[in-house]
Structure formats: C-alpha cells, structure tokens
Amino acid sequence: MKFVSRENKEETLLKLYNLYYNELFNYGYRVAQNEDITRDCIQDLFLQMFKRASFNDIRDPKPYLIKSLRFIIIDVLKKNKKLLLTPNEPNWLLSAEDIQINNEIDEATGNRIKIALDTLTHRQKEIIYLRFFSGFNYEEIAQITGINNQSVRNLFSTAIKQLRKIMLPILLMAIDIQA
C-alpha cells in the first residue's frame, strides 16, 4: 500500500479502521479478555500505522492488522503482568455467538461442546478461531501466530480429530432423535 499524501494516508487508515474494526475487536477481546485493553490496543495500532512513513511492505492488510494487534495486546498484558500463556491454558474460549448451535440442541449438548473446546490447548483454540471464524488460510495463521505453516496444519488437524472424537456421540444422538 502506497500513500502519496497525509490526507490520502488518513483516508486509507479510516477505511481500514471501518472495514476491520469489528473483526479486530472480536479477535483482540479473545486475546486480552478485556474490552478496554482491546479498544486501547486497536487505537494504538492505528496510531502506529499513522506514524509509519510508508506501507510498501504490507501486501494484505487484514493479516497484518490481526498480527500487529496480537503483538500490541501481548506487550500490554506482559507489562501489566496479566499474561500467562501455557500450552493448556483454557482462556481461548469461543463465544456462544461463534458456535452456531441449533436452537433445538439442549443444555447438555451445549455443555458437551464447551467441554470439548476446553480439551483443546490455547494454540489449538486460536487456530480454530482464525481458520473458521476469521477465514484465514494456514499461511496467514502462521504469520499471525508466529509459528511455522506445518505446525499450524498439525495443530489444526489434531484439534479437529480431538473435537470429532468428543462430538461424535452427540452427532449420533442427534441423528437418532431426528430418525
């Protein structure tokens, strides 16, 4: 992305802000688990972008924005000593809005889904979210998370296998009920 003038830069940043704010907020909130921190970090992200001389190295703004926001939030959380990322930390819970549950599925099934998601590691939950709910491909997820492409694929595959194993009885029950 090239900017010719300050006005053009402001206009482009405003368009990016309007286009990606909701997605940045949803992703940022899952990382920070705090609305104020998320909003402040999004503001910091666009302020940093405004201060940049050029954007020639940015090919696709969406992964760039997500990755940059992630780094900003992690820095803020580290400074506030609120970040303890362990491989099995269950803090990457997908919201009910993200999990499209049919209205007929009862509370027990909802609990089973939560239990299934809780078995995933922090990284697996993050990769599932980025793949299914943000629509990123493996290469973009690798760039955002800072892990290599093959590791992303392995984590995704392992997570899906784990979810299938836990969810299979529920699916079979649902088929029985409908039959």
mmCIF file of C-alpha atoms in Angstrom:
data_model
loop_
_atom_site.group_PDB
_atom_site.id
_atom_site.type_symbol
_atom_site.label_atom_id
_atom_site.label_comp_id
_atom_site.label_asym_id
_atom_site.label_seq_id
_atom_site.Cartn_x
_atom_site.Cartn_y
_atom_site.Cartn_z
ATOM 1 C CA MET A 1 0.000 0.000 0.000
ATOM 2 C CA LYS A 2 1.457 3.331 -1.014
ATOM 3 C CA PHE A 3 0.376 6.706 0.286
ATOM 4 C CA VAL A 4 1.035 9.882 -1.653
ATOM 5 C CA SER A 5 -0.096 12.442 0.875
ATOM 6 C CA ARG A 6 -1.068 12.764 4.507
ATOM 7 C CA GLU A 7 -4.740 13.175 3.537
ATOM 8 C CA ASN A 8 -4.636 10.004 1.470
ATOM 9 C CA LYS A 9 -2.990 8.178 4.388
ATOM 10 C CA GLU A 10 -5.697 9.361 6.796
ATOM 11 C CA GLU A 11 -8.438 8.376 4.364
ATOM 12 C CA THR A 12 -6.955 4.917 3.811
ATOM 13 C CA LEU A 13 -6.473 4.307 7.536
ATOM 14 C CA LEU A 14 -10.055 5.389 8.201
ATOM 15 C CA LYS A 15 -11.283 2.923 5.572
ATOM 16 C CA LEU A 16 -9.188 0.140 7.105
ATOM 17 C CA TYR A 17 -10.452 1.039 10.569
ATOM 18 C CA ASN A 18 -14.086 0.966 9.456
ATOM 19 C CA LEU A 19 -13.612 -2.228 7.472
ATOM 20 C CA TYR A 20 -11.760 -4.264 10.107
ATOM 21 C CA TYR A 21 -12.677 -2.753 13.493
ATOM 22 C CA ASN A 22 -15.287 -5.365 14.457
ATOM 23 C CA GLU A 23 -13.066 -8.259 13.475
ATOM 24 C CA LEU A 24 -10.072 -6.709 15.247
ATOM 25 C CA PHE A 25 -12.163 -6.157 18.360
ATOM 26 C CA ASN A 26 -13.518 -9.736 18.376
ATOM 27 C CA TYR A 27 -10.051 -11.210 17.920
ATOM 28 C CA GLY A 28 -8.415 -8.780 20.346
ATOM 29 C CA TYR A 29 -11.012 -9.450 23.017
ATOM 30 C CA ARG A 30 -10.286 -13.176 22.838
ATOM 31 C CA VAL A 31 -6.609 -12.464 23.422
ATOM 32 C CA ALA A 32 -6.958 -9.728 26.073
ATOM 33 C CA GLN A 33 -10.292 -10.778 27.602
ATOM 34 C CA ASN A 34 -10.820 -7.118 28.440
ATOM 35 C CA GLU A 35 -12.824 -4.623 26.371
ATOM 36 C CA ASP A 36 -10.879 -1.531 27.472
ATOM 37 C CA ILE A 37 -7.485 -3.075 26.757
ATOM 38 C CA THR A 38 -8.752 -4.279 23.383
ATOM 39 C CA ARG A 39 -10.064 -0.844 22.391
ATOM 40 C CA ASP A 40 -6.874 0.885 23.567
ATOM 41 C CA CYS A 41 -4.696 -1.563 21.649
ATOM 42 C CA ILE A 42 -6.703 -1.088 18.444
ATOM 43 C CA GLN A 43 -6.273 2.659 18.855
ATOM 44 C CA ASP A 44 -2.525 2.178 19.419
ATOM 45 C CA LEU A 45 -2.327 0.004 16.314
ATOM 46 C CA PHE A 46 -3.825 2.667 14.063
ATOM 47 C CA LEU A 47 -1.747 5.386 15.709
ATOM 48 C CA GLN A 48 1.404 3.372 14.996
ATOM 49 C CA MET A 49 0.276 2.883 11.401
ATOM 50 C CA PHE A 50 -0.330 6.620 11.041
ATOM 51 C CA LYS A 51 3.218 7.323 12.216
ATOM 52 C CA ARG A 52 4.734 4.930 9.654
ATOM 53 C CA ALA A 53 6.439 6.548 6.700
ATOM 54 C CA SER A 54 5.068 4.081 4.161
ATOM 55 C CA PHE A 55 3.182 0.848 3.800
ATOM 56 C CA ASN A 56 5.057 -0.595 0.832
ATOM 57 C CA ASP A 57 5.811 -3.817 2.719
ATOM 58 C CA ILE A 58 2.147 -4.575 3.530
ATOM 59 C CA ARG A 59 0.637 -6.798 0.849
ATOM 60 C CA ASP A 60 -2.584 -7.805 2.602
ATOM 61 C CA PRO A 61 -3.817 -5.527 5.399
ATOM 62 C CA LYS A 62 -6.079 -7.997 7.250
ATOM 63 C CA PRO A 63 -3.411 -10.478 8.429
ATOM 64 C CA TYR A 64 -1.043 -7.576 9.068
ATOM 65 C CA LEU A 65 -3.604 -5.828 11.302
ATOM 66 C CA ILE A 66 -4.502 -9.011 13.220
ATOM 67 C CA LYS A 67 -0.855 -9.933 13.783
ATOM 68 C CA SER A 68 0.100 -6.389 14.816
ATOM 69 C CA LEU A 69 -2.834 -6.177 17.225
ATOM 70 C CA ARG A 70 -1.850 -9.508 18.746
ATOM 71 C CA PHE A 71 1.697 -8.261 19.416
ATOM 72 C CA ILE A 72 0.431 -4.990 20.918
ATOM 73 C CA ILE A 73 -2.003 -6.792 23.242
ATOM 74 C CA ILE A 74 0.622 -9.318 24.330
ATOM 75 C CA ASP A 75 3.043 -6.470 25.108
ATOM 76 C CA VAL A 76 0.392 -4.651 27.154
ATOM 77 C CA LEU A 77 -0.554 -7.810 29.044
ATOM 78 C CA LYS A 78 3.096 -8.600 29.757
ATOM 79 C CA LYS A 79 3.633 -5.081 31.082
ATOM 80 C CA ASN A 80 0.568 -5.499 33.279
ATOM 81 C CA LYS A 81 1.750 -8.997 34.235
ATOM 82 C CA LYS A 82 -1.612 -10.423 33.220
ATOM 83 C CA LEU A 83 -0.343 -12.846 30.605
ATOM 84 C CA LEU A 84 0.490 -16.407 31.454
ATOM 85 C CA LEU A 85 0.384 -18.394 28.244
ATOM 86 C CA THR A 86 0.779 -22.035 28.993
ATOM 87 C CA PRO A 87 0.073 -24.690 26.374
ATOM 88 C CA ASN A 88 -3.072 -25.932 28.118
ATOM 89 C CA GLU A 89 -4.432 -22.623 29.349
ATOM 90 C CA PRO A 90 -8.216 -22.646 28.829
ATOM 91 C CA ASN A 91 -8.600 -18.924 28.158
ATOM 92 C CA TRP A 92 -9.314 -19.030 24.452
ATOM 93 C CA LEU A 93 -12.977 -19.925 24.774
ATOM 94 C CA LEU A 94 -15.076 -19.403 21.715
ATOM 95 C CA SER A 95 -18.153 -17.321 22.423
ATOM 96 C CA ALA A 96 -21.671 -18.662 22.072
ATOM 97 C CA GLU A 97 -22.142 -16.367 19.065
ATOM 98 C CA ASP A 98 -19.228 -18.036 17.310
ATOM 99 C CA ILE A 99 -20.570 -21.529 17.887
ATOM 100 C CA GLN A 100 -23.715 -21.770 15.822
ATOM 101 C CA ILE A 101 -25.807 -24.113 17.845
ATOM 102 C CA ASN A 102 -29.190 -25.082 16.568
ATOM 103 C CA ASN A 103 -31.937 -23.826 18.927
ATOM 104 C CA GLU A 104 -33.197 -27.381 19.406
ATOM 105 C CA ILE A 105 -29.947 -28.597 20.960
ATOM 106 C CA ASP A 106 -30.436 -28.844 24.699
ATOM 107 C CA GLU A 107 -28.252 -27.534 27.507
ATOM 108 C CA ALA A 108 -26.431 -30.845 27.929
ATOM 109 C CA THR A 109 -25.227 -30.705 24.340
ATOM 110 C CA GLY A 110 -24.039 -27.128 24.838
ATOM 111 C CA ASN A 111 -22.108 -28.249 27.897
ATOM 112 C CA ARG A 112 -20.591 -31.112 25.915
ATOM 113 C CA ILE A 113 -19.373 -28.661 23.260
ATOM 114 C CA LYS A 114 -17.808 -26.450 25.932
ATOM 115 C CA ILE A 115 -16.122 -29.478 27.468
ATOM 116 C CA ALA A 116 -14.819 -30.473 24.025
ATOM 117 C CA LEU A 117 -13.393 -26.992 23.422
ATOM 118 C CA ASP A 118 -11.863 -26.960 26.891
ATOM 119 C CA THR A 119 -9.825 -30.041 25.948
ATOM 120 C CA LEU A 120 -8.027 -28.028 23.269
ATOM 121 C CA THR A 121 -4.842 -26.127 24.011
ATOM 122 C CA HIS A 122 -4.705 -22.347 23.814
ATOM 123 C CA ARG A 123 -2.979 -22.530 20.427
ATOM 124 C CA GLN A 124 -5.494 -25.030 19.040
ATOM 125 C CA LYS A 125 -8.406 -22.805 20.071
ATOM 126 C CA GLU A 126 -6.717 -19.796 18.499
ATOM 127 C CA ILE A 127 -6.075 -21.650 15.239
ATOM 128 C CA ILE A 128 -9.656 -22.975 15.108
ATOM 129 C CA TYR A 129 -10.951 -19.434 15.626
ATOM 130 C CA LEU A 130 -8.667 -17.909 12.988
ATOM 131 C CA ARG A 131 -9.464 -20.654 10.461
ATOM 132 C CA PHE A 132 -13.231 -20.981 10.883
ATOM 133 C CA PHE A 133 -14.397 -17.656 12.235
ATOM 134 C CA SER A 134 -11.911 -15.246 10.641
ATOM 135 C CA GLY A 135 -11.424 -17.174 7.404
ATOM 136 C CA PHE A 136 -7.625 -17.135 7.359
ATOM 137 C CA ASN A 137 -5.659 -19.771 5.458
ATOM 138 C CA TYR A 138 -2.829 -21.753 7.051
ATOM 139 C CA GLU A 139 -0.108 -19.430 5.774
ATOM 140 C CA GLU A 140 -1.872 -16.352 7.180
ATOM 141 C CA ILE A 141 -2.432 -18.116 10.509
ATOM 142 C CA ALA A 142 1.277 -18.973 10.608
ATOM 143 C CA GLN A 143 2.145 -15.305 10.045
ATOM 144 C CA ILE A 144 -0.303 -14.117 12.707
ATOM 145 C CA THR A 145 0.713 -16.619 15.385
ATOM 146 C CA GLY A 146 4.413 -16.681 14.601
ATOM 147 C CA ILE A 147 4.599 -20.452 14.213
ATOM 148 C CA ASN A 148 5.518 -22.268 11.026
ATOM 149 C CA ASN A 149 2.976 -23.384 8.450
ATOM 150 C CA GLN A 150 3.387 -27.113 9.111
ATOM 151 C CA SER A 151 2.909 -26.624 12.861
ATOM 152 C CA VAL A 152 -0.317 -24.718 12.158
ATOM 153 C CA ARG A 153 -1.550 -27.600 9.998
ATOM 154 C CA ASN A 154 -0.585 -30.162 12.644
ATOM 155 C CA LEU A 155 -2.261 -28.232 15.470
ATOM 156 C CA PHE A 156 -5.401 -27.748 13.364
ATOM 157 C CA SER A 157 -5.539 -31.426 12.407
ATOM 158 C CA THR A 158 -5.028 -32.576 15.989
ATOM 159 C CA ALA A 159 -7.716 -30.185 17.252
ATOM 160 C CA ILE A 160 -10.243 -31.354 14.659
ATOM 161 C CA LYS A 161 -9.551 -35.019 15.461
ATOM 162 C CA GLN A 162 -9.972 -34.297 19.161
ATOM 163 C CA LEU A 163 -13.250 -32.433 18.604
ATOM 164 C CA ARG A 164 -14.581 -35.200 16.327
ATOM 165 C CA LYS A 165 -13.787 -37.852 18.914
ATOM 166 C CA ILE A 166 -15.651 -35.975 21.634
ATOM 167 C CA MET A 167 -18.512 -34.744 19.452
ATOM 168 C CA LEU A 168 -19.241 -37.988 17.565
ATOM 169 C CA PRO A 169 -21.579 -39.386 20.260
ATOM 170 C CA ILE A 170 -23.570 -36.126 20.207
ATOM 171 C CA LEU A 171 -23.921 -36.228 16.434
ATOM 172 C CA LEU A 172 -25.039 -39.852 16.527
ATOM 173 C CA MET A 173 -27.594 -38.991 19.219
ATOM 174 C CA ALA A 174 -28.913 -36.104 17.112
ATOM 175 C CA ILE A 175 -29.304 -38.417 14.108
ATOM 176 C CA ASP A 176 -31.197 -40.939 16.278
ATOM 177 C CA ILE A 177 -33.520 -38.212 17.577
ATOM 178 C CA GLN A 178 -34.330 -36.991 14.064
ATOM 179 C CA ALA A 179 -34.952 -40.507 12.719
#
